[in-house]
Amino acid sequence: GIAPAVHAQATIRWRLTSSFPKALDTIHGAADVFATSIKAMSGGKFEVSVHAPGELVPALGVVDAVQAGTVEMGHTAPYYFFGKDPTFAMATAIPFGLNSRQLTAWMYDGNGLKLFREFYDQYNIVDFPGGNTGAQMGGWYRKEIKTAADIKGLKMRIGGFAGQVLTRMGGVPQNIPGGEIYQALEKGTIDATEWVGPYDDEKLGFQKVAKNYYYPGWWEGGAQLEFYVNKAAYNGLSAEHKAMVENAASHAHTVMQARYDARNPAALKRLVAGGAKVLAFPKPIMDLAFKESMGLYEELNASNPHWKKIYADYSNFRRDQNLWFRFTEAQFDRYMQSAKL
Amino acid sequence: GIAPAVHAQATIRWRLTSSFPKALDTIHGAADVFATSIKAMSGGKFEVSVHAPGELVPALGVVDAVQAGTVEMGHTAPYYFFGKDPTFAMATAIPFGLNSRQLTAWMYDGNGLKLFREFYDQYNIVDFPGGNTGAQMGGWYRKEIKTAADIKGLKMRIGGFAGQVLTRMGGVPQNIPGGEIYQALEKGTIDATEWVGPYDDEKLGFQKVAKNYYYPGWWEGGAQLEFYVNKAAYNGLSAEHKAMVENAASHAHTVMQARYDARNPAALKRLVAGGAKVLAFPKPIMDLAFKESMGLYEELNASNPHWKKIYADYSNFRRDQNLWFRFTEAQFDRYMQSAKL
C-alpha cells in the first residue's frame, strides 16, 4: 500500500535543558507539563525530551546552549544570567518588582513579551513565559533581624541580582549550590539563606538550623520562569507547531503557579509545627532595601541602554498596577485574610 | 496522484455560543483567543466559530444548548445558572469566595476541576477554566453607603446568586439587561448597579449618573469563566484535538486575566478624572454581607448534596489559601502599594 504523506513526515525531536533538578518538582515539572502537551497535541510527531541540569548542559549553561543551538530549548529563571546583562532579571524578578499576576499581565497584554523578544534576539532566543513561583519568602535566618545594623556583615546565600542590593545594604551575598546550603547554615559558615517558599524550602529542612523564617521576599514578589527556544529551530517549525509551543507554554505557566499556590499552605503549616518562626521584615529593613534597589536601577538606567528601555516600560506598568491593585484586589484579600473561615 | 489520507480527513467545524456580547471585548475575546489557537494548532483542520448571544442561542441558553448538543461549545459564567443549581456558582464566584489565583489553583491543582467534571456530567458538559476578571468592583451607587441601614430597601442591579445575599441584608436585587441599566440608574428606578470593573464599567458611563464607586465587590473576588464542551462532541475528538482544547483553554484563561489586569488601571484613572468617587465599603456592611453569605451556605449545605460536597472541599481550600496569602503575598503587595513608585 501507499503510506500517506503524513506518516512519512519525520518526527521532530527536540531536547530541552532545565536549570532545575527533578527534586524541585513544581519548577522542573513545568517543563514536563509543556513536553506532555506538545506530544499529545502533535500525536507524537513533535516530541520534547526534558533534561535535568548536568545531563546535557549545566544548570547555568542554558542561555549559551540555546544560543548555540546545542539544544533547541531551555527552561530557566532568566535572572540567573544577570552577569551577561542585568536586563535578563526583569523577565524573572527584580527587587520590588511586579507580582505574579502583574508580571503575567505585562508579558501577555503589556509590552513585556514584545520588549523581551527584541532583547533576546541577540541571543538567538525566542522566549515564552513558563511559570511563576508567586511571592517568595524572605529566607531563613539564624538570628532575628531587628534593625538595619543586623544586615551589616550578614553572610547570606542569595541569588545573584538581589545580591547586589544586599551588598549595598551592607550584607555579604554568598553563592552556594542548593545541596550545600544546609550544612553551611548549620555550621554557621553563613548566617542566612533564601530559597523559594514553604513547599520547596521544606524539602531542605532549613527550619532545623535557622528557625527565623522571614517575609516577604522583597527581591522576588513573583519570580517568573521562561521557556527559551533557539531562534533557528523555532523558525523551522510549521505554523501548527509554533502555535502548539505558545499554547503549551501558557498551560505550563498556569499549572506551575497553581501548584505552588495549592501546595504552599500545607507546607507552611508543617514548617511552623516543626519549629519555624514566621516573622515580617521590620519596615526600616524594607525601606533600606527599597532605597538601595531604586539606587541600583538609577545606575543601570545610566549605564545600560537595554535595561533603560525595558525598565522605563516596566516601571510605568508597575506604578499603574499598584495603583489599581490597592483598591478592590487588596481590600478583598485583606478582608478574607482576617475573616474567620 | 493519490491524495494522502490526511487531506481526505474532514475539517471539524464546531460552534461556540458565548454569553457575552462583543462589546465586552476582554470576556468575549477569551473565546476568540481559544478559537484562534485551535485553528492555528490544527492547521485549520479543527475550527471553532464564536457566536455572540442571540446569533444561535440566547446569553443564558448556554447550558441548555451545550447539554442538548445544539452547539458543541459554550463560553459563559457558570453562576448565571444558579437557578438550575446554586453549585454552578462555585465555578465562577460566590460571595467571599476564592480570589483569581486561588480559584485557578483549586481548579488546576486542587480538587476543583475534578469535582466540577463530576458535577457537570449530569448536564453532558466537560468544562475547562476559561478566564477570570480578577476581583470586581462593588458597583455604582447614587448615594453613599454608610451604615447597614443604607442597604435596607436599596434597589440594586446585581447578578443572581449574590442577589440572594443582598436580599438577606435587606436590599432588593433587580434583574436588568446591560443595555438598560444606565437609564434606570439615571431615572432613579434603581439606586445602584454592579457591573465588572473599571475597564468594562467605563463603557457604560455609570460615573455620570451614580458617582459613588465602591470596593471591593465582595461577591466576586475573582470571577471565573468556563468553556463548556458537549460530552459526546468531546468524546468524539481525537486525543490530539482533546489536548488542543485543554491547552487553548489554558492560554485563553491566562490571556483574559492579563487583559483585565493590564487595562483596568488606566480606565480607573479616567473614571476618577470623570467624577467617580472611589470608596471602600464600611466594615459593618462587609461584616453583614459575610454573615449572611455564611448563613446562606449553611442552608445550602443542609438542602443540596451537590453544593455540600463541593463546598466542603472549596471552603477548606479557601481557609488554607488565606492563611498562606496573608504572609508573603499580602505583605509584598501592601509594601508596593504604599511605596512611591
XYZ file of C-alpha atoms in Angstrom:
682
model
C 0.000 0.000 0.000
C 0.913 3.609 -0.218
C 1.787 5.266 3.071
C 0.030 8.609 3.297
C 2.332 11.608 3.227
C 1.678 12.472 6.845
C 3.236 9.244 8.050
C 6.338 9.838 6.014
C 6.870 13.123 7.814
C 9.734 12.697 10.267
C 9.021 13.108 13.944
C 10.573 16.279 15.316
C 12.641 15.511 18.383
C 13.799 18.418 20.477
C 15.854 18.489 23.638
C 15.023 20.867 26.468
C 17.571 21.532 29.169
C 16.194 22.663 32.523
C 18.042 24.697 35.137
C 16.162 22.830 37.848
C 16.647 19.363 39.319
C 13.724 16.962 39.395
C 13.541 17.428 43.187
C 12.131 20.919 42.554
C 9.091 19.142 41.160
C 6.892 22.206 40.638
C 9.509 24.106 38.608
C 11.103 21.156 36.806
C 7.566 19.854 36.389
C 6.528 22.877 34.338
C 8.840 21.650 31.564
C 7.288 18.185 31.845
C 3.800 19.715 31.537
C 4.976 21.555 28.434
C 6.518 18.443 26.847
C 3.493 16.281 27.637
C 1.200 18.818 25.982
C 3.365 19.096 22.857
C 3.468 15.341 22.420
C -0.269 14.943 22.987
C -1.285 17.776 20.664
C 1.011 16.627 17.876
C 0.071 12.981 18.191
C 3.709 12.175 18.903
C 5.005 13.944 15.788
C 6.704 16.628 17.870
C 8.491 15.422 20.971
C 10.486 17.393 23.507
C 12.686 15.472 25.924
C 13.288 17.222 29.249
C 16.764 17.026 30.761
C 17.864 17.850 34.292
C 20.935 20.051 34.806
C 24.128 18.197 34.005
C 22.567 15.611 31.732
C 23.383 17.701 28.678
C 24.192 21.166 29.939
C 24.933 22.627 33.386
C 22.158 24.483 35.229
C 23.603 27.845 34.281
C 24.549 26.895 30.733
C 21.011 27.256 29.385
C 21.445 30.563 27.558
C 24.721 29.526 25.916
C 23.318 26.162 24.874
C 20.122 27.570 23.390
C 22.024 30.413 21.743
C 24.449 27.977 20.098
C 21.690 25.548 19.172
C 23.293 22.747 21.218
C 19.739 22.188 22.479
C 16.570 23.501 20.890
C 15.026 24.602 24.192
C 15.715 25.592 27.750
C 13.608 26.213 30.848
C 15.188 28.599 33.269
C 14.941 31.634 35.518
C 16.315 34.416 33.307
C 17.748 36.321 36.279
C 20.453 33.667 36.608
C 22.026 35.404 33.614
C 22.200 38.905 35.060
C 26.011 38.661 34.671
C 25.583 38.690 30.898
C 23.177 41.598 31.200
C 21.103 42.682 34.214
C 18.192 43.167 31.816
C 17.610 39.398 31.989
C 16.457 39.841 35.587
C 13.301 41.728 34.626
C 11.988 38.578 32.920
C 12.091 36.766 36.295
C 12.012 39.196 39.200
C 13.809 42.295 40.348
C 13.672 43.579 43.928
C 10.379 45.436 44.473
C 9.167 44.432 41.034
C 5.859 43.166 39.687
C 3.961 40.401 41.465
C 2.943 37.205 39.673
C -0.307 38.422 38.131
C 1.143 41.786 37.259
C 4.152 40.257 35.520
C 1.891 37.907 33.567
C -0.248 40.904 32.573
C 2.830 42.820 31.440
C 4.051 39.871 29.379
C 0.751 38.945 27.746
C -1.049 42.256 27.384
C 1.531 44.924 28.162
C 4.781 45.375 26.264
C 6.757 42.792 28.238
C 6.878 39.925 25.779
C 7.376 42.263 22.825
C 10.309 44.008 24.510
C 11.911 40.743 25.597
C 11.564 39.207 22.139
C 13.591 42.156 20.850
C 16.136 41.834 23.660
C 16.591 38.073 23.300
C 17.059 38.269 19.562
C 20.774 38.982 20.090
C 20.969 35.614 21.900
C 19.065 33.745 19.154
C 16.314 33.135 21.700
C 12.530 33.265 21.347
C 11.009 33.341 24.846
C 7.694 32.266 26.335
C 6.503 32.737 29.933
C 6.891 29.359 31.623
C 5.596 29.520 35.182
C 5.822 31.662 38.263
C 6.516 30.803 41.904
C 4.417 33.625 43.322
C 5.878 35.876 46.022
C 8.745 34.027 47.619
C 9.619 34.011 51.300
C 12.478 36.149 52.601
C 14.516 33.184 53.798
C 15.881 31.539 56.916
C 17.999 33.410 59.471
C 19.964 32.019 62.395
C 19.298 35.226 64.355
C 16.398 37.640 64.255
C 16.763 40.674 62.011
C 15.627 43.671 64.024
C 17.434 46.707 62.645
C 19.428 47.669 59.580
C 22.558 47.068 61.689
C 21.692 43.360 61.707
C 22.238 43.303 57.925
C 25.777 44.644 58.200
C 28.159 41.780 57.544
C 25.296 39.260 57.254
C 26.547 36.352 55.179
C 23.545 35.233 53.207
C 23.120 32.760 50.399
C 21.053 34.743 47.912
C 20.540 34.721 44.131
C 22.765 36.923 42.030
C 20.907 40.075 41.102
C 19.358 40.556 44.558
C 22.838 40.041 45.983
C 23.824 43.402 44.519
C 21.142 45.071 46.617
C 22.169 43.108 49.701
C 25.751 44.310 49.155
C 24.563 47.909 49.010
C 22.758 47.297 52.308
C 25.999 46.103 53.932
C 25.364 42.357 53.659
C 27.642 39.759 52.121
C 25.924 37.618 49.484
C 27.157 34.050 49.181
C 26.913 31.769 46.198
C 26.362 28.210 47.425
C 24.833 25.308 45.485
C 21.475 24.076 46.761
C 22.894 20.824 48.103
C 25.442 22.541 50.369
C 23.317 25.243 51.957
C 22.023 23.207 54.872
C 25.476 22.295 56.123
C 26.802 25.841 55.716
C 23.858 27.157 57.702
C 24.241 24.501 60.374
C 27.952 25.223 60.808
C 27.436 28.975 60.774
C 29.560 29.446 57.645
C 26.581 31.506 56.524
C 24.060 33.384 58.676
C 21.065 33.092 56.401
C 19.736 31.682 53.180
C 16.827 32.263 50.886
C 15.383 29.561 48.722
C 11.811 29.706 47.367
C 8.819 29.250 49.641
C 7.353 26.683 52.042
C 6.801 23.875 49.544
C 10.393 23.842 48.298
C 12.088 25.050 51.474
C 10.596 22.214 53.495
C 12.494 19.645 51.436
C 15.810 21.155 52.512
C 14.960 21.245 56.230
C 16.268 24.730 56.993
C 13.881 25.117 59.940
C 16.111 22.734 61.895
C 19.150 25.023 61.733
C 17.808 28.563 61.225
C 14.285 28.835 62.520
C 13.573 32.527 61.803
C 11.562 32.480 58.586
C 11.097 35.992 57.219
C 8.694 37.504 54.741
C 8.227 38.976 52.223
C 10.960 38.055 49.772
C 11.155 41.654 48.569
C 13.543 40.613 45.798
C 11.080 38.101 44.342
C 7.499 39.305 44.543
C 6.650 36.922 41.707
C 9.506 35.003 40.096
C 8.789 34.023 36.528
C 10.372 31.176 34.615
C 10.715 31.173 30.863
C 10.949 28.703 28.061
C 13.744 29.590 25.669
C 13.597 28.361 22.080
C 16.546 28.578 19.703
C 15.535 31.036 17.018
C 16.530 28.908 14.017
C 14.800 25.857 15.493
C 11.684 27.946 16.147
C 11.670 29.416 12.660
C 11.967 25.918 11.248
C 8.707 24.825 12.851
C 5.433 24.689 10.969
C 2.797 27.263 11.898
C 0.913 24.461 13.695
C 3.889 23.536 15.848
C 4.671 27.185 16.613
C 1.123 27.605 17.913
C 1.489 24.440 19.988
C 4.624 25.850 21.613
C 2.795 29.041 22.536
C -0.260 27.280 23.952
C 1.656 24.569 25.791
C 3.835 27.252 27.383
C 0.739 29.119 28.606
C -0.658 25.883 30.004
C 2.591 25.157 31.864
C 2.706 28.778 33.046
C -0.738 28.432 34.598
C -0.204 24.980 36.076
C 3.070 25.907 37.764
C 1.655 28.899 39.657
C -1.381 26.808 40.572
C 0.818 24.070 42.007
C 2.780 26.476 44.192
C -0.373 28.185 45.406
C -2.126 24.909 46.142
C 0.831 23.274 47.876
C 2.432 26.097 49.890
C -0.216 26.372 52.639
C 0.117 22.819 53.967
C 3.920 23.057 53.811
C 3.856 26.307 55.791
C 1.739 24.646 58.475
C 4.168 21.732 58.703
C 7.149 24.099 58.917
C 5.552 26.027 61.757
C 4.716 22.766 63.523
C 8.398 21.867 63.059
C 9.633 24.983 64.805
C 9.788 27.681 62.144
C 9.110 31.159 63.460
C 7.341 33.210 60.780
C 8.339 36.880 61.018
C 7.834 40.031 58.958
C 10.886 42.064 57.996
C 10.826 45.292 60.033
C 9.836 48.329 57.983
C 13.270 50.023 58.240
C 14.824 46.950 56.586
C 12.230 47.053 53.814
C 12.771 50.787 53.352
C 16.546 50.400 53.148
C 16.200 47.575 50.622
C 13.761 49.661 48.582
C 16.077 52.683 48.580
C 19.105 50.638 47.535
C 17.103 48.852 44.823
C 15.942 52.108 43.315
C 19.505 53.424 43.529
C 20.759 50.385 41.613
C 18.096 50.867 38.949
C 19.108 54.504 38.501
C 22.673 53.424 37.912
C 21.587 50.783 35.403
C 19.410 53.345 33.615
C 22.530 55.443 33.175
C 24.858 52.632 32.120
C 22.788 50.059 30.199
C 20.552 51.028 27.250
C 18.806 47.620 27.189
C 17.906 47.969 30.850
C 16.857 51.593 30.430
C 14.494 50.844 27.564
C 12.721 47.909 29.187
C 12.727 49.303 32.734
C 11.027 52.503 31.526
C 8.057 50.451 30.376
C 8.213 48.009 33.299
C 8.275 50.719 35.957
C 5.359 52.654 34.428
C 3.367 49.444 34.307
C 4.303 48.660 37.929
C 3.159 52.079 39.131
C -0.216 51.721 37.446
C -0.665 48.122 38.601
C -0.078 49.015 42.230
C -2.400 51.976 41.953
C -5.176 49.643 40.798
C -4.431 46.593 42.948
C -4.552 48.644 46.152
C -8.294 49.071 45.811
C -10.544 46.099 45.184
C -7.939 43.300 44.984
C -6.129 44.255 48.181
C -9.257 45.103 50.132
C -10.960 41.852 49.200
C -7.877 39.827 50.124
C -7.362 41.711 53.372
C -10.936 41.072 54.458
C -10.681 37.374 53.625
C -7.361 37.023 55.405
C -8.807 38.448 58.595
C -12.112 36.562 58.377
C -12.895 33.521 60.473
C -13.059 30.906 57.725
C -1.803 11.418 -7.930
C -3.014 9.884 -4.733
C -4.192 12.316 -2.088
C -2.640 11.412 1.246
C -5.090 10.207 3.879
C -4.657 13.307 5.982
C -6.092 15.555 3.296
C -9.132 13.381 2.981
C -9.883 13.880 6.674
C -12.842 16.236 7.002
C -12.350 19.515 8.801
C -14.080 19.550 12.157
C -16.289 22.599 12.489
C -17.659 23.438 15.897
C -19.885 26.260 17.023
C -19.282 28.053 20.319
C -22.006 30.237 21.809
C -20.833 32.977 24.151
C -22.887 34.595 26.910
C -21.097 37.870 26.261
C -21.538 40.493 23.572
C -18.543 41.566 21.517
C -18.572 44.899 23.369
C -17.243 43.085 26.437
C -14.090 42.553 24.423
C -11.960 41.012 27.192
C -14.533 38.327 28.077
C -15.924 37.691 24.607
C -12.322 37.911 23.416
C -11.288 34.909 25.514
C -13.404 32.711 23.240
C -11.756 34.315 20.207
C -8.309 33.577 21.677
C -9.385 29.967 22.192
C -10.732 29.599 18.647
C -7.680 31.233 17.076
C -5.392 28.836 18.933
C -7.392 25.757 17.953
C -7.338 26.738 14.292
C -3.630 27.549 14.314
C -2.589 24.369 16.142
C -4.695 22.130 13.920
C -3.648 23.802 10.704
C -7.272 24.649 10.039
C -8.459 21.045 10.474
C -10.377 21.922 13.634
C -12.283 25.188 13.567
C -14.473 26.743 16.232
C -16.734 29.625 15.232
C -17.571 32.042 18.038
C -21.114 33.411 18.248
C -22.420 36.342 20.254
C -25.594 35.890 22.318
C -28.677 35.743 20.140
C -26.916 34.626 16.985
C -27.640 30.987 17.768
C -28.640 30.852 21.407
C -29.620 33.495 23.989
C -26.989 34.620 26.532
C -28.493 32.455 29.242
C -29.217 29.473 26.998
C -25.637 28.199 27.020
C -26.097 25.262 29.394
C -29.247 24.015 27.657
C -27.676 24.344 24.219
C -24.455 22.541 25.144
C -26.370 19.910 27.091
C -28.619 19.195 24.110
C -25.750 19.319 21.634
C -27.346 22.217 19.717
C -23.857 23.700 19.826
C -20.645 21.860 20.631
C -19.320 24.557 22.953
C -20.216 27.481 25.147
C -18.292 30.198 26.952
C -20.071 31.518 29.990
C -20.048 32.490 33.644
C -21.404 29.363 35.352
C -23.055 31.376 38.151
C -25.667 32.564 35.667
C -27.160 29.095 36.090
C -27.536 29.147 39.875
C -31.278 28.750 39.303
C -30.673 25.252 37.960
C -28.391 24.535 40.904
C -26.506 27.008 43.132
C -23.492 24.693 42.843
C -22.797 26.267 39.424
C -21.842 29.486 41.226
C -18.706 27.997 42.777
C -17.210 27.620 39.296
C -17.429 31.407 38.846
C -17.572 33.217 42.163
C -19.538 33.079 45.390
C -19.607 35.927 47.913
C -16.415 35.853 49.988
C -15.004 33.068 47.859
C -11.591 32.411 46.351
C -9.690 35.142 44.544
C -8.466 34.696 40.973
C -5.185 32.930 41.682
C -6.720 30.816 44.413
C -9.578 29.666 42.200
C -7.140 28.795 39.415
C -5.056 26.835 41.936
C -8.144 24.970 43.141
C -9.154 24.108 39.592
C -5.738 23.046 38.284
C -4.040 21.536 41.320
C -6.741 21.187 43.944
C -9.909 19.153 43.501
C -11.885 21.890 41.735
C -11.787 20.654 38.167
C -12.207 17.040 39.220
C -15.289 17.850 41.318
C -16.839 20.015 38.620
C -16.255 17.391 35.921
C -18.330 15.031 38.087
C -20.986 17.672 38.694
C -21.299 18.724 35.041
C -21.578 15.154 33.827
C -25.341 15.262 34.502
C -25.534 18.175 32.036
C -23.412 16.382 29.385
C -20.771 19.061 29.888
C -16.976 18.810 30.077
C -15.634 22.088 31.498
C -12.355 23.965 31.221
C -11.379 27.181 33.038
C -11.749 29.992 30.514
C -10.620 33.260 32.038
C -11.085 35.350 35.148
C -11.935 39.016 35.654
C -10.000 39.360 38.912
C -11.673 40.980 41.915
C -14.553 43.061 40.657
C -15.612 46.444 41.948
C -18.598 46.776 44.269
C -20.587 48.912 41.868
C -22.061 52.366 41.423
C -24.377 53.988 43.995
C -26.435 57.152 43.692
C -25.981 57.793 47.410
C -23.160 56.902 49.767
C -23.497 53.673 51.745
C -22.575 54.483 55.314
C -24.404 52.005 57.532
C -26.273 48.738 57.199
C -29.478 50.805 57.268
C -28.498 52.221 53.872
C -28.840 48.731 52.408
C -32.453 48.381 53.581
C -34.671 48.737 50.548
C -31.732 49.508 48.267
C -32.763 48.634 44.730
C -29.642 47.291 43.113
C -28.996 45.623 39.798
C -26.885 42.640 40.813
C -26.157 39.163 39.435
C -28.365 36.312 40.588
C -26.578 34.358 43.265
C -25.203 37.433 45.058
C -28.722 38.843 44.941
C -29.756 36.207 47.471
C -27.239 37.615 49.925
C -28.362 41.177 49.191
C -31.934 40.105 49.923
C -30.876 38.664 53.266
C -29.214 42.026 54.005
C -32.471 43.854 53.323
C -31.711 45.012 49.796
C -33.844 44.484 46.707
C -31.928 42.885 43.831
C -33.007 43.884 40.337
C -32.547 41.971 37.134
C -31.937 44.456 34.316
C -30.230 43.782 30.962
C -26.901 45.558 30.466
C -28.283 47.963 27.879
C -30.974 49.328 30.192
C -29.011 49.872 33.393
C -27.806 53.375 32.637
C -31.282 54.751 32.086
C -32.698 53.013 35.168
C -29.915 54.476 37.260
C -30.339 57.930 35.746
C -34.086 57.919 36.400
C -33.708 56.528 39.896
C -35.684 53.383 39.073
C -32.725 51.681 40.727
C -30.374 53.057 43.383
C -27.264 51.158 42.434
C -25.721 48.723 39.991
C -22.722 46.493 39.829
C -21.072 45.516 36.583
C -17.459 44.317 36.399
C -14.558 46.701 36.957
C -13.142 49.934 35.546
C -12.364 48.660 32.037
C -15.889 47.400 31.375
C -17.779 49.862 33.578
C -16.302 52.835 31.762
C -18.002 51.810 28.529
C -21.428 52.145 30.160
C -20.761 55.593 31.646
C -22.232 54.966 35.112
C -19.999 57.648 36.680
C -22.242 60.259 35.078
C -25.344 59.159 36.996
C -24.104 57.419 40.169
C -20.669 58.657 41.065
C -20.056 56.640 44.253
C -17.868 53.724 43.118
C -17.452 51.168 45.900
C -14.983 48.371 46.517
C -14.427 45.509 46.991
C -17.011 43.503 45.071
C -17.266 41.034 47.955
C -19.476 38.770 45.839
C -16.857 38.439 43.101
C -13.318 38.289 44.479
C -12.265 36.563 41.256
C -14.975 35.669 38.747
C -14.034 32.740 36.552
C -15.436 31.970 33.129
C -15.585 28.486 31.726
C -15.592 26.786 28.381
C -18.278 24.144 28.198
C -17.912 21.267 25.738
C -20.741 18.878 24.901
C -19.681 15.493 26.251
C -20.436 13.471 23.117
C -18.677 16.024 20.927
C -15.678 15.971 23.256
C -15.542 12.193 23.334
C -15.642 12.173 19.547
C -12.422 14.170 19.301
C -9.053 12.580 18.655
C -6.548 12.587 21.516
C -4.660 15.345 19.683
C -7.705 17.590 19.459
C -8.656 16.924 23.076
C -5.193 18.098 24.133
C -5.569 21.175 21.933
C -8.833 22.058 23.684
C -7.161 21.821 27.090
C -4.123 23.879 26.121
C -6.039 26.523 24.186
C -8.390 26.925 27.150
C -5.429 27.489 29.483
C -4.000 30.029 27.071
C -7.315 31.910 26.912
C -7.620 31.670 30.713
C -4.247 33.351 31.137
C -4.735 35.972 28.450
C -8.123 37.086 29.767
C -6.907 37.798 33.310
C -3.842 39.519 31.860
C -6.017 41.794 29.739
C -8.170 42.872 32.683
C -5.137 43.474 34.863
C -3.313 45.421 32.184
C -6.305 47.542 31.164
C -8.093 48.312 34.441
C -5.599 50.866 35.842
C -5.887 53.396 33.019
C -9.682 53.028 32.999
C -9.829 53.669 36.744
C -7.801 56.848 36.308
C -10.130 58.054 33.559
C -13.208 57.279 35.684
C -11.817 59.264 38.605
C -10.957 62.137 36.267
C -14.574 61.918 35.071
C -16.017 62.351 38.542
C -16.123 58.856 40.066
C -15.614 58.822 43.816
C -13.795 55.627 44.820
C -14.925 54.463 48.265
C -14.419 51.389 50.445
C -17.472 49.631 51.841
C -17.635 50.336 55.588
C -16.652 47.344 57.709
C -20.139 46.836 59.204
C -21.503 46.391 55.668
C -18.792 43.865 54.857
C -19.437 42.032 58.128
C -23.174 41.862 57.495
C -22.596 40.576 53.969
C -20.145 37.997 55.273
C -22.554 36.801 57.960
C -25.450 36.482 55.522
C -23.262 34.699 52.964
C -22.130 32.130 55.502
C -25.746 31.716 56.606
C -26.804 31.022 53.035
C -24.021 28.448 52.612
C -25.125 26.667 55.767
C -28.639 26.403 54.380
C -27.328 25.093 51.058
C -25.166 22.544 52.878
C -28.342 21.254 54.502
C -30.500 21.241 51.382
C -28.248 20.488 48.398
C -25.903 17.477 48.328
C -24.033 18.735 45.225
C -23.336 22.029 46.950
C -22.394 20.324 50.200
C -19.848 18.017 48.576
C -18.070 20.674 46.547
C -18.317 23.447 49.144
C -16.650 21.213 51.756
C -13.573 20.987 49.570
C -13.788 24.610 48.385
C -14.064 26.060 51.876
C -11.143 24.035 53.238
C -9.042 25.173 50.313
C -10.135 28.777 50.885
C -9.178 28.674 54.559
C -5.690 27.367 53.774
C -5.196 29.774 50.893
C -5.993 32.790 53.019
C -3.770 31.537 55.789
C -0.854 31.410 53.333
C -1.597 34.514 51.255
C -1.713 36.733 54.343
C 2.026 36.378 54.791
C 4.410 36.973 51.935
C 1.917 37.735 49.118
C -0.074 40.292 51.098
C 2.917 41.892 52.755
C 4.777 42.292 49.469
C 1.724 43.788 47.771
C 0.991 46.104 50.698
C 4.512 47.449 50.682
C 4.428 48.035 46.931
C 1.029 49.710 47.110
C 2.260 52.195 49.688
C 5.636 52.804 48.015
C 6.393 55.884 45.988
C 6.812 54.321 42.555
